[in-house]
Amino acid sequence: MKNSPPLDHAHLHARIAALAEIGAVEGGGCARLALTDEDKAGRDLVVSWMRAQGLAIHVDAIGNVFAIRAGRESGAPVMTGSHVDTVRTGGRFDGNLGVLAGLEACRALDAAGIVTRHPLCVAFFTNEEGARFQPDMMGSLVHAGGLSLEEALAATDGAGIAVGDELDRIGYRGTMAPGTIRPRAFVELHIEQGPVLEDSAVTIGAVTGVQGISWHEFTIGGVSAHAGTTPMRLRHDAGYVAAEIATFTRRLTREIGGTQVGTVGVVELRPNLINVIANQARLTVDLRNTDETNLREAEARLFAFVDATVAAEGCTVAVRKLARFEPVDFPPDMIARVERLAIARGRSVMRLPSGAGHDAQMLARLCPTAMIFVPSVKGLSHNVAEFTTPADIEAGADILLDLLLELAEA
Ligand code: GLV
Ligand code: MN
Ligand code: MN
């Protein structure tokens, strides 16, 4: 294997900071929800950097952006990348690090005059976060053939605005058919977004896979009535049912145990007034598990609880599946490469599964895939206080470069 040239750490930090100025929110974080004006501005800045590096840019029909660095041979590239959209209360590293470190790896090769055997490709995928449009990982899922382009374009946000219309509006509905650029391998550098690496005092995570994800929305229908006059036994209280589901979700995670997690992140009541029984409640339940059998059991028990509670309160329920992905295991050979390269750099390394969803989880359907994690301070992410130390970013970016070079020369 070729020795890696030096990577310009200061330049990587400067680009992370510059991108974080777009959609900056108080506390050092970012709000660049998918396909908003802020997302467009972030995309434009990253594309301008891709152009300045002389990369060949392709935009597909779901707005994924691919920047190719030619190799000595033509053919399938080694791909890296992530996303540049954020949740509304996002940090500056989630997704952005992987894209910008990929570009920095290309700059390092340029500076050293290295042309790899296989082309390299740095990509960013549309709507990884899924905070505005569901499902999450939308662009990479379409790229991998797991969701039709038509379905993805038709997905709407809470205001009824469609992905396709927003892509047109911000100028990112490209002409390339999704899936056209089929990588020979995919590597994603990402912050861990959880506390395990920091807690273990380890710098590099060799990610073993991504846990399964189940997202559902429940809309409970009740009857609005006077909070003072309506006896408890005669109520059809949608707010009460929502609260029961929320507390059951926590109880469910304890009962299933192991790696089961569960979150109720959205609860909206109507009419949302102090002295009016809610006639509607909309809530979301996010269930995740590294084990598919356990995740199915969690879903089945949740649905049974919802049905029983709705019936007992004389309410109605409409259920919408927003996302469902089975757990993914990365190939042992790819995990071992991350470990070996980390050790070669004198870094501490451990294996761990990813608790968050990632584009790599979709790319794994197409090609051998690896993920490199670096620590998140206090385990915080999807939080403006999200932080990864400069030294850890540098360690991760170096190993990304090593792995890209190794795969592109293989
Ligand atoms: C995506 O970032 C998710 O894991 O929710
Ligand atoms: Mn991410
Ligand atoms: Mn995220």
Coordinates of C-alpha atoms and ligand atoms in Angstrom, one line a residue:
M1 CA 0.0 0.0 0.0
K2 CA 1.1 3.5 -0.8
N3 CA 1.9 5.7 2.2
S4 CA -0.7 8.4 2.6
P5 CA 0.3 12.0 1.9
P6 CA -0.3 14.5 4.6
L7 CA -3.9 15.8 5.0
D8 CA -4.4 19.5 5.5
H9 CA -6.1 19.5 8.9
A10 CA -6.3 23.2 9.2
H11 CA -8.1 23.5 5.8
L12 CA -10.6 20.8 6.9
H13 CA -11.3 22.6 10.1
A14 CA -11.8 25.9 8.2
R15 CA -14.2 24.3 5.8
I16 CA -16.2 22.8 8.6
A17 CA -16.5 26.2 10.2
A18 CA -17.4 27.9 7.0
L19 CA -20.1 25.5 6.2
A20 CA -21.5 25.8 9.7
E21 CA -22.0 29.5 9.1
I22 CA -24.9 28.6 6.8
G23 CA -28.0 28.1 8.7
A24 CA -26.1 28.8 11.9
V25 CA -28.2 28.8 15.1
E26 CA -27.4 29.9 18.6
G27 CA -25.1 27.6 20.5
G28 CA -22.8 26.8 17.5
G29 CA -25.2 24.5 15.7
C30 CA -26.9 24.5 12.3
A31 CA -30.5 24.4 10.9
R32 CA -30.3 23.2 7.3
L33 CA -33.4 21.0 7.0
A34 CA -33.4 19.1 3.7
L35 CA -34.2 21.2 0.6
T36 CA -34.7 24.5 2.4
D37 CA -32.9 27.7 1.3
E38 CA -30.3 26.9 3.9
D39 CA -29.7 23.4 2.5
K40 CA -29.4 24.9 -0.9
A41 CA -26.8 27.5 0.3
G42 CA -24.9 24.7 2.1
R43 CA -25.0 22.5 -1.1
D44 CA -23.9 25.4 -3.2
L45 CA -20.9 26.1 -1.0
V46 CA -19.8 22.4 -1.0
V47 CA -20.3 22.2 -4.8
S48 CA -18.2 25.3 -5.3
W49 CA -15.4 23.6 -3.4
M50 CA -15.8 20.4 -5.5
R51 CA -15.5 22.6 -8.6
A52 CA -12.5 24.4 -7.3
Q53 CA -10.8 21.1 -6.8
G54 CA -11.4 20.2 -10.4
L55 CA -13.8 17.3 -9.6
A56 CA -16.4 16.2 -12.2
I57 CA -19.8 16.9 -10.7
H58 CA -22.9 14.9 -11.4
V59 CA -26.4 15.5 -9.8
D60 CA -29.0 12.8 -10.0
A61 CA -32.8 13.1 -10.1
I62 CA -33.2 12.9 -6.3
G63 CA -30.5 15.7 -5.8
N64 CA -27.6 13.5 -4.7
V65 CA -24.4 15.1 -5.7
F66 CA -21.3 13.1 -6.8
A67 CA -17.9 14.6 -7.4
I68 CA -15.4 12.3 -9.3
R69 CA -11.7 12.4 -9.2
A70 CA -10.3 10.4 -12.2
G71 CA -8.1 7.4 -11.7
R72 CA -5.5 5.7 -13.8
E73 CA -8.2 3.3 -14.9
S74 CA -11.8 4.2 -15.6
G75 CA -14.7 2.2 -14.1
A76 CA -16.4 2.0 -10.8
P77 CA -15.0 4.5 -8.2
V78 CA -14.3 4.1 -4.6
M79 CA -16.9 6.3 -3.0
T80 CA -17.0 8.3 0.2
G81 CA -19.4 10.9 1.6
S82 CA -22.3 11.5 3.8
H83 CA -24.9 14.3 4.0
V84 CA -24.9 18.1 4.4
D85 CA -28.5 18.5 5.6
T86 CA -29.1 18.8 9.3
V87 CA -32.0 18.5 11.8
R88 CA -33.4 21.8 12.9
T89 CA -31.3 21.7 16.1
G90 CA -28.3 20.1 14.4
G91 CA -24.6 20.3 15.1
R92 CA -21.9 21.2 12.6
F93 CA -20.3 17.8 12.3
D94 CA -23.1 15.3 11.7
G95 CA -22.8 14.3 8.0
N96 CA -20.7 17.4 7.1
L97 CA -17.5 15.9 8.5
G98 CA -17.7 12.9 6.2
V99 CA -18.2 15.0 3.0
L100 CA -15.6 17.6 3.8
A101 CA -13.0 15.0 5.0
G102 CA -13.6 13.1 1.7
L103 CA -12.9 16.3 -0.2
E104 CA -9.8 16.9 1.9
A105 CA -8.5 13.4 1.1
C106 CA -8.8 14.3 -2.6
R107 CA -6.9 17.6 -2.0
A108 CA -4.1 15.7 -0.2
L109 CA -3.8 13.3 -3.2
D110 CA -3.8 16.3 -5.6
A111 CA -1.0 18.1 -3.6
A112 CA 1.1 14.9 -3.6
G113 CA 0.5 14.3 -7.4
I114 CA -1.0 10.9 -6.7
V115 CA -3.4 9.5 -9.2
T116 CA -5.1 6.4 -7.8
R117 CA -5.8 3.3 -9.8
H118 CA -9.6 3.5 -9.4
P119 CA -11.4 6.8 -9.5
L120 CA -12.5 8.4 -6.2
C121 CA -16.0 9.8 -5.7
V122 CA -17.1 12.2 -2.9
A123 CA -20.9 12.3 -2.6
F124 CA -23.5 14.0 -0.5
F125 CA -26.9 12.4 -0.4
T126 CA -30.3 14.2 -0.2
N127 CA -32.3 14.2 3.0
E128 CA -30.3 11.9 5.2
E129 CA -31.9 13.3 8.3
G130 CA -35.5 12.6 7.6
A131 CA -36.5 15.4 9.9
R132 CA -38.5 17.2 7.2
F133 CA -39.4 14.4 4.8
Q134 CA -39.6 10.7 5.5
P135 CA -38.0 8.3 5.2
D136 CA -34.6 9.3 6.3
M137 CA -31.5 8.3 4.2
M138 CA -33.9 9.1 1.3
G139 CA -31.2 10.0 -1.3
S140 CA -29.0 7.1 -0.6
L141 CA -32.0 4.7 -0.4
V142 CA -33.1 5.8 -3.9
H143 CA -29.5 5.5 -5.1
A144 CA -29.4 1.9 -3.8
G145 CA -32.7 1.0 -5.4
G146 CA -34.6 0.6 -2.2
L147 CA -37.2 3.3 -2.9
S148 CA -38.5 4.4 -6.3
L149 CA -37.7 7.9 -7.5
E150 CA -41.4 8.6 -8.0
E151 CA -42.2 7.8 -4.4
A152 CA -39.3 9.8 -3.0
L153 CA -40.2 12.9 -5.2
A154 CA -43.8 12.6 -4.0
A155 CA -43.0 12.6 -0.2
T156 CA -44.3 15.7 1.5
D157 CA -43.4 17.6 4.6
G158 CA -45.7 18.7 7.4
A159 CA -46.9 21.6 5.2
G160 CA -47.7 19.3 2.3
I161 CA -44.7 20.5 0.2
A162 CA -43.2 17.7 -2.0
V163 CA -39.6 16.7 -2.3
G164 CA -39.8 17.0 -6.1
D165 CA -41.1 20.6 -6.0
E166 CA -38.4 21.6 -3.5
L167 CA -35.7 20.0 -5.6
D168 CA -36.9 22.1 -8.6
R169 CA -37.1 25.2 -6.5
I170 CA -33.6 25.0 -5.2
G171 CA -32.2 23.8 -8.5
Y172 CA -31.0 20.4 -7.4
R173 CA -33.2 18.1 -9.5
G174 CA -30.4 16.7 -11.6
T175 CA -30.7 14.7 -14.9
M176 CA -28.6 11.6 -14.0
A177 CA -30.7 8.5 -13.2
P178 CA -30.3 7.5 -9.5
G179 CA -27.9 4.5 -9.1
T180 CA -25.9 5.4 -12.2
I181 CA -22.6 5.7 -10.3
R182 CA -22.2 2.3 -8.8
P183 CA -19.2 2.3 -6.4
R184 CA -16.7 -0.6 -6.0
A185 CA -16.6 0.3 -2.3
F186 CA -18.0 2.9 0.1
V187 CA -16.5 4.4 3.2
E188 CA -18.2 7.0 5.5
L189 CA -16.4 8.9 8.2
H190 CA -18.9 10.2 10.8
I191 CA -19.1 11.3 14.4
E192 CA -20.3 8.6 16.7
Q193 CA -23.3 10.7 17.9
G194 CA -23.3 8.6 21.1
P195 CA -21.2 8.3 24.2
V196 CA -19.5 4.9 23.8
L197 CA -16.1 6.0 22.3
E198 CA -15.6 8.8 24.8
D199 CA -16.7 6.6 27.7
S200 CA -14.1 4.0 26.6
A201 CA -11.4 6.6 26.0
V202 CA -11.0 5.3 22.4
T203 CA -10.4 7.5 19.4
I204 CA -11.6 5.4 16.4
G205 CA -14.7 3.3 16.0
A206 CA -14.6 0.5 13.5
V207 CA -18.3 0.3 12.9
T208 CA -19.7 -3.2 12.7
G209 CA -23.1 -2.2 11.2
V210 CA -26.2 -0.1 11.7
Q211 CA -29.1 -1.0 13.9
G212 CA -32.6 -1.5 12.5
I213 CA -34.9 1.5 12.5
S214 CA -38.7 1.6 12.8
W215 CA -40.6 5.0 12.5
H216 CA -44.3 5.2 12.9
E217 CA -46.8 8.1 13.2
F218 CA -50.0 7.6 15.2
T219 CA -52.9 10.1 14.8
I220 CA -55.4 9.5 17.5
G221 CA -58.9 10.8 17.1
G222 CA -61.0 11.8 20.2
V223 CA -63.8 14.2 21.0
S224 CA -63.2 17.7 22.3
A225 CA -65.3 18.6 25.3
H226 CA -65.3 20.8 28.3
A227 CA -62.5 19.9 30.8
G228 CA -64.6 20.8 33.8
T229 CA -68.0 19.3 32.9
T230 CA -67.1 16.0 31.3
P231 CA -66.9 13.1 33.7
M232 CA -63.7 11.1 33.3
R233 CA -65.6 7.9 32.4
L234 CA -67.3 9.7 29.5
R235 CA -64.2 11.1 27.8
H236 CA -62.6 10.2 24.5
D237 CA -59.3 12.0 25.2
A238 CA -56.8 11.8 22.4
G239 CA -54.2 13.5 24.6
Y240 CA -54.4 10.9 27.3
V241 CA -54.0 8.1 24.7
A242 CA -50.9 9.8 23.3
A243 CA -49.4 10.1 26.8
E244 CA -50.1 6.4 27.5
I245 CA -48.3 5.5 24.3
A246 CA -45.3 7.7 25.2
T247 CA -44.9 6.1 28.6
F248 CA -45.5 2.6 27.2
T249 CA -42.6 3.2 24.7
R250 CA -40.2 3.7 27.6
R251 CA -41.6 0.7 29.4
L252 CA -41.2 -1.4 26.3
T253 CA -37.5 -0.6 26.0
R254 CA -37.0 -1.8 29.6
E255 CA -39.0 -5.0 29.0
I256 CA -37.3 -5.9 25.7
G257 CA -34.0 -4.9 27.2
G258 CA -30.7 -5.4 25.4
T259 CA -30.1 -2.7 22.7
Q260 CA -33.7 -1.7 22.4
V261 CA -34.3 2.0 22.3
G262 CA -37.5 4.0 21.8
T263 CA -38.3 7.7 21.5
V264 CA -41.4 9.7 21.2
G265 CA -40.0 12.9 19.6
V266 CA -43.2 14.5 18.3
V267 CA -46.5 15.0 20.2
E268 CA -49.0 17.5 18.9
L269 CA -52.4 18.0 20.5
R270 CA -55.4 19.7 19.0
P271 CA -56.8 22.2 19.9
N272 CA -54.0 22.4 22.5
L273 CA -55.9 24.5 25.0
I274 CA -55.8 24.2 28.8
N275 CA -59.5 23.6 29.3
V276 CA -60.4 21.5 26.2
I277 CA -60.1 17.8 25.9
A278 CA -57.9 17.1 22.9
N279 CA -59.8 15.8 19.9
Q280 CA -56.6 14.9 18.1
A281 CA -53.1 13.8 19.0
R282 CA -50.3 13.1 16.6
L283 CA -47.2 11.4 17.8
T284 CA -44.2 9.6 16.4
V285 CA -42.5 6.6 17.8
D286 CA -38.9 5.8 16.8
L287 CA -37.9 2.2 17.7
R288 CA -34.4 0.8 17.0
N289 CA -32.6 -2.4 17.7
T290 CA -29.5 -4.2 16.4
D291 CA -31.6 -7.4 16.4
E292 CA -34.4 -7.7 13.8
T293 CA -36.3 -10.3 15.8
N294 CA -36.4 -8.1 18.9
L295 CA -37.3 -5.0 16.8
R296 CA -40.3 -6.9 15.3
E297 CA -41.4 -7.9 18.8
A298 CA -41.1 -4.3 20.0
E299 CA -43.3 -3.2 17.0
A300 CA -45.9 -5.9 17.6
R301 CA -46.2 -5.0 21.3
L302 CA -46.4 -1.3 20.6
F303 CA -49.2 -1.9 18.0
A304 CA -51.1 -4.1 20.4
F305 CA -50.8 -1.5 23.2
V306 CA -52.0 1.3 20.9
D307 CA -55.0 -0.7 19.7
A308 CA -56.0 -1.7 23.2
T309 CA -55.6 1.8 24.6
V310 CA -57.4 3.5 21.7
A311 CA -60.3 1.0 22.1
A312 CA -60.6 1.5 25.9
E313 CA -60.8 5.3 25.5
G314 CA -63.3 5.1 22.6
C315 CA -60.9 6.9 20.3
T316 CA -59.7 6.1 16.7
V317 CA -56.2 5.7 15.4
A318 CA -54.6 6.1 12.0
V319 CA -51.1 4.6 11.6
R320 CA -48.5 5.7 9.1
K321 CA -45.2 3.9 8.6
L322 CA -42.6 6.6 8.0
A323 CA -39.4 4.5 7.8
R324 CA -38.4 0.9 8.3
F325 CA -34.9 -0.5 7.8
E326 CA -33.5 -3.8 9.0
P327 CA -30.2 -3.9 10.8
V328 CA -27.2 -4.0 8.5
D329 CA -23.8 -5.7 9.1
F330 CA -20.8 -4.4 7.3
P331 CA -18.4 -7.0 5.8
P332 CA -15.8 -8.3 8.3
D333 CA -13.0 -7.5 5.9
M334 CA -14.0 -3.8 5.8
I335 CA -14.3 -3.6 9.6
A336 CA -10.8 -5.2 9.9
R337 CA -9.4 -2.7 7.4
V338 CA -10.5 0.2 9.6
E339 CA -9.1 -1.5 12.7
R340 CA -5.7 -2.3 11.0
L341 CA -5.3 1.3 9.7
A342 CA -6.2 2.8 13.0
I343 CA -3.6 0.6 14.8
A344 CA -1.0 1.5 12.1
R345 CA -1.5 5.2 12.9
G346 CA -1.1 4.4 16.6
R347 CA -4.8 5.1 17.4
S348 CA -6.9 3.3 19.9
V349 CA -9.8 1.5 18.2
M350 CA -12.8 -0.5 19.1
R351 CA -15.7 -2.2 17.3
L352 CA -19.2 -0.8 17.8
P353 CA -22.5 -0.8 16.1
S354 CA -24.0 2.5 14.9
G355 CA -27.1 3.7 16.8
A356 CA -27.9 6.4 14.2
G357 CA -29.0 5.8 10.7
H358 CA -26.4 6.5 7.9
D359 CA -26.1 6.7 4.2
A360 CA -23.6 3.9 4.5
Q361 CA -26.4 1.6 5.6
M362 CA -28.0 2.0 2.2
L363 CA -24.7 1.9 0.2
A364 CA -24.0 -1.4 1.9
R365 CA -26.7 -2.9 -0.4
L366 CA -24.5 -2.1 -3.4
C367 CA -20.9 -2.7 -2.4
P368 CA -18.5 -3.5 0.4
T369 CA -19.0 -0.7 2.9
A370 CA -17.2 0.6 6.0
M371 CA -17.7 3.3 8.5
I372 CA -15.2 5.1 10.7
F373 CA -16.5 6.8 13.9
V374 CA -14.8 9.5 15.9
P375 CA -16.0 10.5 19.4
S376 CA -18.8 12.9 20.2
V377 CA -18.1 14.9 23.4
K378 CA -20.7 13.9 26.0
G379 CA -22.2 11.7 23.4
L380 CA -24.3 14.7 22.1
S381 CA -25.6 15.0 18.6
H382 CA -28.8 16.3 17.1
N383 CA -28.0 19.0 19.5
V384 CA -26.4 22.4 18.8
A385 CA -23.8 21.5 21.4
E386 CA -22.5 18.6 19.3
F387 CA -18.7 18.6 19.4
T388 CA -15.8 16.5 18.3
T389 CA -12.3 17.7 19.2
P390 CA -10.0 18.9 16.4
A391 CA -7.5 16.1 17.3
D392 CA -10.2 13.4 16.9
I393 CA -11.4 14.9 13.6
E394 CA -7.8 14.8 12.3
A395 CA -7.4 11.2 13.4
G396 CA -10.6 10.2 11.7
A397 CA -9.8 12.1 8.5
D398 CA -6.3 10.6 8.3
I399 CA -7.7 7.0 8.5
L400 CA -10.4 7.9 5.9
L401 CA -7.6 9.0 3.6
D402 CA -5.6 5.8 4.3
L403 CA -8.6 3.6 3.6
L404 CA -9.6 5.4 0.4
L405 CA -6.1 5.2 -0.9
E406 CA -5.9 1.5 0.0
L407 CA -9.2 0.7 -1.7
A408 CA -8.5 2.8 -4.7
E409 CA -5.2 1.1 -5.3
A410 CA -6.5 -2.4 -4.7
Ligands
GLV1 C1 -30.6 9.9 11.3 O1 -29.8 10.8 11.5 C2 -31.1 9.2 12.4 O2 -30.4 8.2 12.8 O3 -32.2 9.5 12.9
MN2 MN -25.5 11.9 10.0
MN3 MN -28.2 13.2 12.0

